[in-house]
PDB file of C-alpha atoms in Angstrom:
ATOM      1  CA  ARG A   1      24.622 -62.630  39.574  1.00  0.00           C
ATOM      2  CA  LEU A   2      23.692 -59.716  36.623  1.00  0.00           C
ATOM      3  CA  ARG A   3      22.112 -62.571  34.215  1.00  0.00           C
ATOM      4  CA  ARG A   4      19.499 -63.641  37.587  1.00  0.00           C
ATOM      5  CA  ALA A   5      18.617 -59.806  38.025  1.00  0.00           C
ATOM      6  CA  ALA A   6      18.268 -58.528  34.827  1.00  0.00           C
ATOM      7  CA  SER A   7      15.517 -61.961  34.749  1.00  0.00           C
ATOM      8  CA  LEU A   8      14.305 -60.746  37.179  1.00  0.00           C
ATOM      9  CA  SER A   9      13.982 -57.334  35.943  1.00  0.00           C
ATOM     10  CA  ALA A  10      12.169 -58.497  33.463  1.00  0.00           C
ATOM     11  CA  SER A  11       9.599 -60.778  35.453  1.00  0.00           C
ATOM     12  CA  THR A  12       7.791 -57.360  37.086  1.00  0.00           C
ATOM     13  CA  ARG A  13       8.030 -54.922  33.908  1.00  0.00           C
ATOM     14  CA  PRO A  14       4.700 -54.923  32.723  1.00  0.00           C
ATOM     15  CA  PRO A  15       3.058 -57.147  29.515  1.00  0.00           C
ATOM     16  CA  SER A  16       3.447 -54.869  26.629  1.00  0.00           C
ATOM     17  CA  ALA A  17      -0.114 -54.100  25.100  1.00  0.00           C
ATOM     18  CA  SER A  18      -1.890 -56.014  22.331  1.00  0.00           C
ATOM     19  CA  PRO A  19      -2.486 -53.645  19.061  1.00  0.00           C
ATOM     20  CA  ARG A  20      -6.238 -54.035  19.409  1.00  0.00           C
ATOM     21  CA  ASP A  21      -5.635 -52.897  23.283  1.00  0.00           C
ATOM     22  CA  GLN A  22      -3.946 -49.699  21.106  1.00  0.00           C
ATOM     23  CA  GLU A  23      -6.565 -48.675  19.924  1.00  0.00           C
ATOM     24  CA  ALA A  24      -8.775 -49.246  21.793  1.00  0.00           C
ATOM     25  CA  ALA A  25      -7.268 -46.800  23.910  1.00  0.00           C
ATOM     26  CA  SER A  26      -6.929 -44.199  21.605  1.00  0.00           C
ATOM     27  CA  ALA A  27     -10.223 -44.225  20.703  1.00  0.00           C
ATOM     28  CA  ALA A  28     -11.240 -43.583  23.606  1.00  0.00           C
ATOM     29  CA  PRO A  29     -10.560 -39.327  24.007  1.00  0.00           C
ATOM     30  CA  SER A  30     -11.690 -39.023  20.649  1.00  0.00           C
ATOM     31  CA  ALA A  31     -15.329 -41.058  22.073  1.00  0.00           C
ATOM     32  CA  ARG A  32     -15.494 -38.981  25.274  1.00  0.00           C
ATOM     33  CA  ARG A  33     -15.072 -35.757  22.905  1.00  0.00           C
ATOM     34  CA  ALA A  34     -17.809 -36.994  20.778  1.00  0.00           C
ATOM     35  CA  SER A  35     -19.745 -37.914  23.672  1.00  0.00           C
ATOM     36  CA  SER A  36     -19.914 -34.394  25.076  1.00  0.00           C
ATOM     37  CA  VAL A  37     -20.389 -32.325  22.053  1.00  0.00           C
ATOM     38  CA  SER A  38     -23.870 -34.995  22.241  1.00  0.00           C
ATOM     39  CA  ARG A  39     -25.047 -33.726  25.615  1.00  0.00           C
ATOM     40  CA  LEU A  40     -23.569 -29.946  24.326  1.00  0.00           C
ATOM     41  CA  ALA A  41     -26.145 -30.229  22.073  1.00  0.00           C
ATOM     42  CA  ARG A  42     -28.978 -31.448  22.974  1.00  0.00           C
ATOM     43  CA  ALA A  43     -28.533 -28.906  26.428  1.00  0.00           C
ATOM     44  CA  ARG A  44     -28.658 -26.250  23.932  1.00  0.00           C
ATOM     45  CA  THR A  45     -31.384 -27.975  22.059  1.00  0.00           C
ATOM     46  CA  SER A  46     -33.914 -28.035  25.672  1.00  0.00           C
ATOM     47  CA  THR A  47     -32.475 -24.746  26.225  1.00  0.00           C
ATOM     48  CA  ALA A  48     -34.258 -23.260  23.340  1.00  0.00           C
ATOM     49  CA  ALA A  49     -36.781 -25.387  23.856  1.00  0.00           C
ATOM     50  CA  ALA A  50     -37.928 -24.498  27.073  1.00  0.00           C
ATOM     51  CA  ALA A  51     -36.990 -20.755  26.065  1.00  0.00           C
ATOM     52  CA  LEU A  52     -39.115 -20.784  23.956  1.00  0.00           C
ATOM     53  CA  THR A  53     -41.837 -22.354  25.833  1.00  0.00           C
ATOM     54  CA  THR A  54     -41.896 -20.020  28.673  1.00  0.00           C
ATOM     55  CA  GLY A  55     -41.197 -16.562  26.238  1.00  0.00           C
ATOM     56  CA  LEU A  56     -38.063 -15.550  26.101  1.00  0.00           C
ATOM     57  CA  LEU A  57     -38.311 -15.238  22.532  1.00  0.00           C
ATOM     58  CA  PRO A  58     -40.766 -13.101  22.408  1.00  0.00           C
ATOM     59  CA  VAL A  59     -39.925 -11.835  18.369  1.00  0.00           C
ATOM     60  CA  GLN A  60     -40.548 -15.031  16.705  1.00  0.00           C
ATOM     61  CA  ARG A  61     -43.136 -16.322  19.424  1.00  0.00           C
ATOM     62  CA  ASP A  62     -45.369 -12.532  19.031  1.00  0.00           C
ATOM     63  CA  ALA A  63     -45.047 -12.812  14.934  1.00  0.00           C
ATOM     64  CA  CYS A  64     -46.821 -15.855  15.592  1.00  0.00           C
ATOM     65  CA  LEU A  65     -49.800 -15.336  18.198  1.00  0.00           C
ATOM     66  CA  ALA A  66     -49.652 -11.321  16.038  1.00  0.00           C
ATOM     67  CA  ASP A  67     -50.752 -13.295  12.045  1.00  0.00           C
ATOM     68  CA  ARG A  68     -52.787 -15.772  14.286  1.00  0.00           C
ATOM     69  CA  LYS A  69     -54.689 -12.291  15.746  1.00  0.00           C
ATOM     70  CA  ALA A  70     -55.192 -10.811  12.384  1.00  0.00           C
ATOM     71  CA  ASP A  71     -56.178 -13.531  11.061  1.00  0.00           C
ATOM     72  CA  ARG A  72     -59.597 -13.696  13.731  1.00  0.00           C
ATOM     73  CA  LEU A  73     -60.730 -10.307  13.371  1.00  0.00           C
ATOM     74  CA  GLY A  74     -62.493 -11.289   9.840  1.00  0.00           C
ATOM     75  CA  VAL A  75     -64.239  -7.579   9.517  1.00  0.00           C
ATOM     76  CA  ARG A  76     -63.755  -6.709   5.459  1.00  0.00           C
ATOM     77  CA  GLN A  77     -65.954  -3.576   6.073  1.00  0.00           C
ATOM     78  CA  ALA A  78     -67.294  -1.758   9.261  1.00  0.00           C
ATOM     79  CA  VAL A  79     -71.225   1.101   8.380  1.00  0.00           C
ATOM     80  CA  LEU A  80     -72.620   3.081  10.088  1.00  0.00           C
ATOM     81  CA  PRO A  81     -75.877   4.281   9.138  1.00  0.00           C
ATOM     82  CA  ALA A  82     -77.470   7.093   9.434  1.00  0.00           C
ATOM     83  CA  ASP A  83     -80.970   5.362  10.732  1.00  0.00           C
ATOM     84  CA  GLY A  84     -79.461   3.877  13.290  1.00  0.00           C
ATOM     85  CA  ILE A  85     -78.551   6.212  15.589  1.00  0.00           C
ATOM     86  CA  GLU A  86     -80.654   6.189  19.210  1.00  0.00           C
ATOM     87  CA  HIS A  87     -80.801   7.863  22.335  1.00  0.00           C
ATOM     88  CA  ARG A  88     -80.630   6.216  25.609  1.00  0.00           C
ATOM     89  CA  VAL A  89     -81.536   7.468  29.212  1.00  0.00           C
ATOM     90  CA  ALA A  90     -80.379   6.243  31.551  1.00  0.00           C
ATOM     91  CA  GLU A  91     -82.619   5.962  34.709  1.00  0.00           C
ATOM     92  CA  ALA A  92     -80.093   6.691  37.336  1.00  0.00           C
ATOM     93  CA  THR A  93     -79.287   9.518  36.346  1.00  0.00           C
ATOM     94  CA  ASP A  94     -81.760  10.473  33.238  1.00  0.00           C
ATOM     95  CA  LYS A  95     -78.687  11.641  31.015  1.00  0.00           C
ATOM     96  CA  THR A  96     -79.093  10.955  27.777  1.00  0.00           C
ATOM     97  CA  THR A  97     -76.168   9.047  25.231  1.00  0.00           C
ATOM     98  CA  VAL A  98     -76.090   8.520  21.479  1.00  0.00           C
ATOM     99  CA  PHE A  99     -74.868   4.943  20.416  1.00  0.00           C
ATOM    100  CA  TYR A 100     -74.644   4.340  16.955  1.00  0.00           C
ATOM    101  CA  ALA A 101     -75.019   1.466  15.353  1.00  0.00           C
ATOM    102  CA  VAL A 102     -71.703  -0.460  13.955  1.00  0.00           C
ATOM    103  CA  ASP A 103     -73.107  -1.794  11.144  1.00  0.00           C
ATOM    104  CA  VAL A 104     -70.226  -5.044  10.336  1.00  0.00           C
ATOM    105  CA  VAL A 105     -69.686  -6.645   6.790  1.00  0.00           C
ATOM    106  CA  PRO A 106     -67.390 -10.122   7.551  1.00  0.00           C
ATOM    107  CA  SER A 107     -63.774 -10.863   4.696  1.00  0.00           C
ATOM    108  CA  GLU A 108     -66.267 -14.392   4.850  1.00  0.00           C
ATOM    109  CA  PRO A 109     -67.418 -14.808   1.357  1.00  0.00           C
ATOM    110  CA  ASP A 110     -70.650 -16.270   2.999  1.00  0.00           C
ATOM    111  CA  GLY A 111     -70.263 -14.657   6.194  1.00  0.00           C
ATOM    112  CA  LYS A 112     -73.083 -12.714   7.746  1.00  0.00           C
ATOM    113  CA  ALA A 113     -73.199  -9.188   8.781  1.00  0.00           C
ATOM    114  CA  TRP A 114     -74.090  -8.470  12.430  1.00  0.00           C
ATOM    115  CA  ARG A 115     -74.378  -4.990  13.844  1.00  0.00           C
ATOM    116  CA  VAL A 116     -73.210  -3.930  17.679  1.00  0.00           C
ATOM    117  CA  MET A 117     -74.013  -0.424  18.785  1.00  0.00           C
ATOM    118  CA  ARG A 118     -71.293   2.246  20.126  1.00  0.00           C
ATOM    119  CA  ARG A 119     -70.847   4.820  21.931  1.00  0.00           C
ATOM    120  CA  TYR A 120     -68.799   8.330  21.434  1.00  0.00           C
ATOM    121  CA  ASN A 121     -66.286   7.063  23.570  1.00  0.00           C
ATOM    122  CA  ASP A 122     -66.318   3.767  22.916  1.00  0.00           C
ATOM    123  CA  PHE A 123     -64.774   4.697  19.750  1.00  0.00           C
ATOM    124  CA  SER A 124     -62.289   8.100  20.852  1.00  0.00           C
ATOM    125  CA  ASN A 125     -61.145   4.362  23.410  1.00  0.00           C
ATOM    126  CA  LEU A 126     -60.333   2.485  20.764  1.00  0.00           C
ATOM    127  CA  ALA A 127     -58.827   5.338  19.593  1.00  0.00           C
ATOM    128  CA  ASP A 128     -56.512   5.945  22.712  1.00  0.00           C
ATOM    129  CA  ARG A 129     -55.686   2.348  22.232  1.00  0.00           C
ATOM    130  CA  LEU A 130     -54.418   2.239  18.746  1.00  0.00           C
ATOM    131  CA  GLY A 131     -52.077   5.608  19.615  1.00  0.00           C
ATOM    132  CA  HIS A 132     -51.727   8.821  18.932  1.00  0.00           C
ATOM    133  CA  ARG A 133     -51.025   8.465  14.881  1.00  0.00           C
ATOM    134  CA  CYS A 134     -54.592   6.687  14.520  1.00  0.00           C
ATOM    135  CA  ARG A 135     -56.398  10.431  15.465  1.00  0.00           C
ATOM    136  CA  CYS A 136     -54.501  12.554  12.853  1.00  0.00           C
ATOM    137  CA  LEU A 137     -55.145  10.192  10.067  1.00  0.00           C
ATOM    138  CA  GLN A 138     -54.243  11.858   6.570  1.00  0.00           C
ATOM    139  CA  GLU A 139     -58.390  12.463   5.098  1.00  0.00           C
ATOM    140  CA  ALA A 140     -60.108  11.556   7.794  1.00  0.00           C
ATOM    141  CA  PRO A 141     -58.861  12.918  10.744  1.00  0.00           C
ATOM    142  CA  PHE A 142     -61.064  11.163  14.169  1.00  0.00           C
ATOM    143  CA  PRO A 143     -63.783  13.994  15.198  1.00  0.00           C
ATOM    144  CA  GLY A 144     -62.488  16.467  18.269  1.00  0.00           C
ATOM    145  CA  LYS A 145     -64.896  15.969  21.398  1.00  0.00           C
ATOM    146  CA  SER A 146     -67.923  18.287  22.257  1.00  0.00           C
ATOM    147  CA  PHE A 147     -68.470  19.669  25.490  1.00  0.00           C
ATOM    148  CA  PHE A 148     -72.131  21.137  24.886  1.00  0.00           C
ATOM    149  CA  SER A 149     -75.548  19.228  24.373  1.00  0.00           C
ATOM    150  CA  MET A 150     -75.563  18.505  20.912  1.00  0.00           C
ATOM    151  CA  GLY A 151     -78.679  19.056  17.855  1.00  0.00           C
ATOM    152  CA  ASP A 152     -78.901  16.580  15.766  1.00  0.00           C
ATOM    153  CA  SER A 153     -77.189  17.721  12.079  1.00  0.00           C
ATOM    154  CA  GLN A 154     -74.210  18.016  14.975  1.00  0.00           C
ATOM    155  CA  ILE A 155     -74.838  14.594  16.079  1.00  0.00           C
ATOM    156  CA  GLU A 156     -75.304  13.549  11.698  1.00  0.00           C
ATOM    157  CA  GLU A 157     -72.111  14.931  11.475  1.00  0.00           C
ATOM    158  CA  ARG A 158     -70.228  13.160  14.286  1.00  0.00           C
ATOM    159  CA  ARG A 159     -71.743   9.224  13.524  1.00  0.00           C
ATOM    160  CA  ALA A 160     -69.840  10.799   9.284  1.00  0.00           C
ATOM    161  CA  ALA A 161     -66.736  11.583  10.836  1.00  0.00           C
ATOM    162  CA  LEU A 162     -66.855   8.109  12.745  1.00  0.00           C
ATOM    163  CA  GLN A 163     -67.166   6.786   9.407  1.00  0.00           C
ATOM    164  CA  SER A 164     -64.987   8.002   7.600  1.00  0.00           C
ATOM    165  CA  TRP A 165     -62.163   7.409  10.511  1.00  0.00           C
ATOM    166  CA  LEU A 166     -63.417   4.034  10.978  1.00  0.00           C
ATOM    167  CA  CYS A 167     -63.078   3.230   7.091  1.00  0.00           C
ATOM    168  CA  ARG A 168     -59.580   5.030   6.609  1.00  0.00           C
ATOM    169  CA  VAL A 169     -58.031   2.254   9.718  1.00  0.00           C
ATOM    170  CA  LEU A 170     -59.588  -0.057   8.527  1.00  0.00           C
ATOM    171  CA  SER A 171     -57.753   0.107   5.497  1.00  0.00           C
ATOM    172  CA  GLU A 172     -54.748   1.819   6.889  1.00  0.00           C
ATOM    173  CA  ASP A 173     -51.870  -0.879   5.207  1.00  0.00           C
ATOM    174  CA  PRO A 174     -49.861  -2.328   5.996  1.00  0.00           C
ATOM    175  CA  ARG A 175     -52.049  -2.455   9.860  1.00  0.00           C
ATOM    176  CA  PRO A 176     -49.907  -2.802  12.431  1.00  0.00           C
ATOM    177  CA  GLU A 177     -50.279  -6.014  14.065  1.00  0.00           C
ATOM    178  CA  GLU A 178     -50.907  -4.130  18.129  1.00  0.00           C
ATOM    179  CA  TRP A 179     -54.164  -2.839  16.306  1.00  0.00           C
ATOM    180  CA  ALA A 180     -55.108  -6.587  15.641  1.00  0.00           C
ATOM    181  CA  PRO A 181     -56.778  -7.464  19.129  1.00  0.00           C
ATOM    182  CA  GLN A 182     -57.671  -3.400  19.599  1.00  0.00           C
ATOM    183  CA  LEU A 183     -60.198  -3.998  16.920  1.00  0.00           C
ATOM    184  CA  TYR A 184     -60.795  -7.548  17.423  1.00  0.00           C
ATOM    185  CA  GLY A 185     -62.272  -6.472  20.733  1.00  0.00           C
ATOM    186  CA  PHE A 186     -64.365  -3.540  19.362  1.00  0.00           C
ATOM    187  CA  PHE A 187     -65.925  -5.629  16.478  1.00  0.00           C
ATOM    188  CA  HIS A 188     -66.749  -8.612  18.555  1.00  0.00           C
ATOM    189  CA  ALA A 189     -67.812  -7.359  21.775  1.00  0.00           C
ATOM    190  CA  GLY A 190     -71.673  -7.472  22.602  1.00  0.00           C
ATOM    191  CA  ARG A 191     -72.136  -8.531  19.089  1.00  0.00           C
ATOM    192  CA  PRO A 192     -75.146 -11.501  18.731  1.00  0.00           C
ATOM    193  CA  PRO A 193     -74.940 -14.885  19.314  1.00  0.00           C
ATOM    194  CA  THR A 194     -76.470 -15.431  15.730  1.00  0.00           C
ATOM    195  CA  GLY A 195     -74.664 -13.875  13.946  1.00  0.00           C
ATOM    196  CA  ARG A 196     -77.328 -11.627  12.871  1.00  0.00           C
ATOM    197  CA  PHE A 197     -78.515  -7.623  13.165  1.00  0.00           C
ATOM    198  CA  PRO A 198     -80.428  -7.553  16.704  1.00  0.00           C
TER     199      PRO A 198
END
């Protein structure tokens, strides 16, 4: 009877695993952990790419954009010639507005200079967009607004002051990155398509 019970117990015992099966079983947890790490790395890479695309990493992206804007400025010098002053009368209001020619010299050696016409208010708006510090540049402060009609000598003084101020802005080193789009608009808006003087 005891011999029969031992035989019955041996027949119901699960078969022992082979060495190959034991090795595969021990390797399974490591494989699962490696797969989890791989999925996590892919998820992090995907998240970083999405963040860069949607602007969640503004420091790197804005730095690249600022560099491209600075490269697009392409201005080495700007001159306000004394003979470039125009008095334009508005037909609707019969009001006279003074325009100053701005001759822009490109930074490219073989580039062609161009001319744009700007009012005093255009210069003032540019100074506002560049920031308060820009109105108080050393040796070239921005000329103040006049509330009375100006004679020719006063207009000439303003032209010379605007010339000095604009040259000082362009020579600022290092030039703040946020100035690039403002200066680009000032020098390029209304630019003749051919790059020649009108």
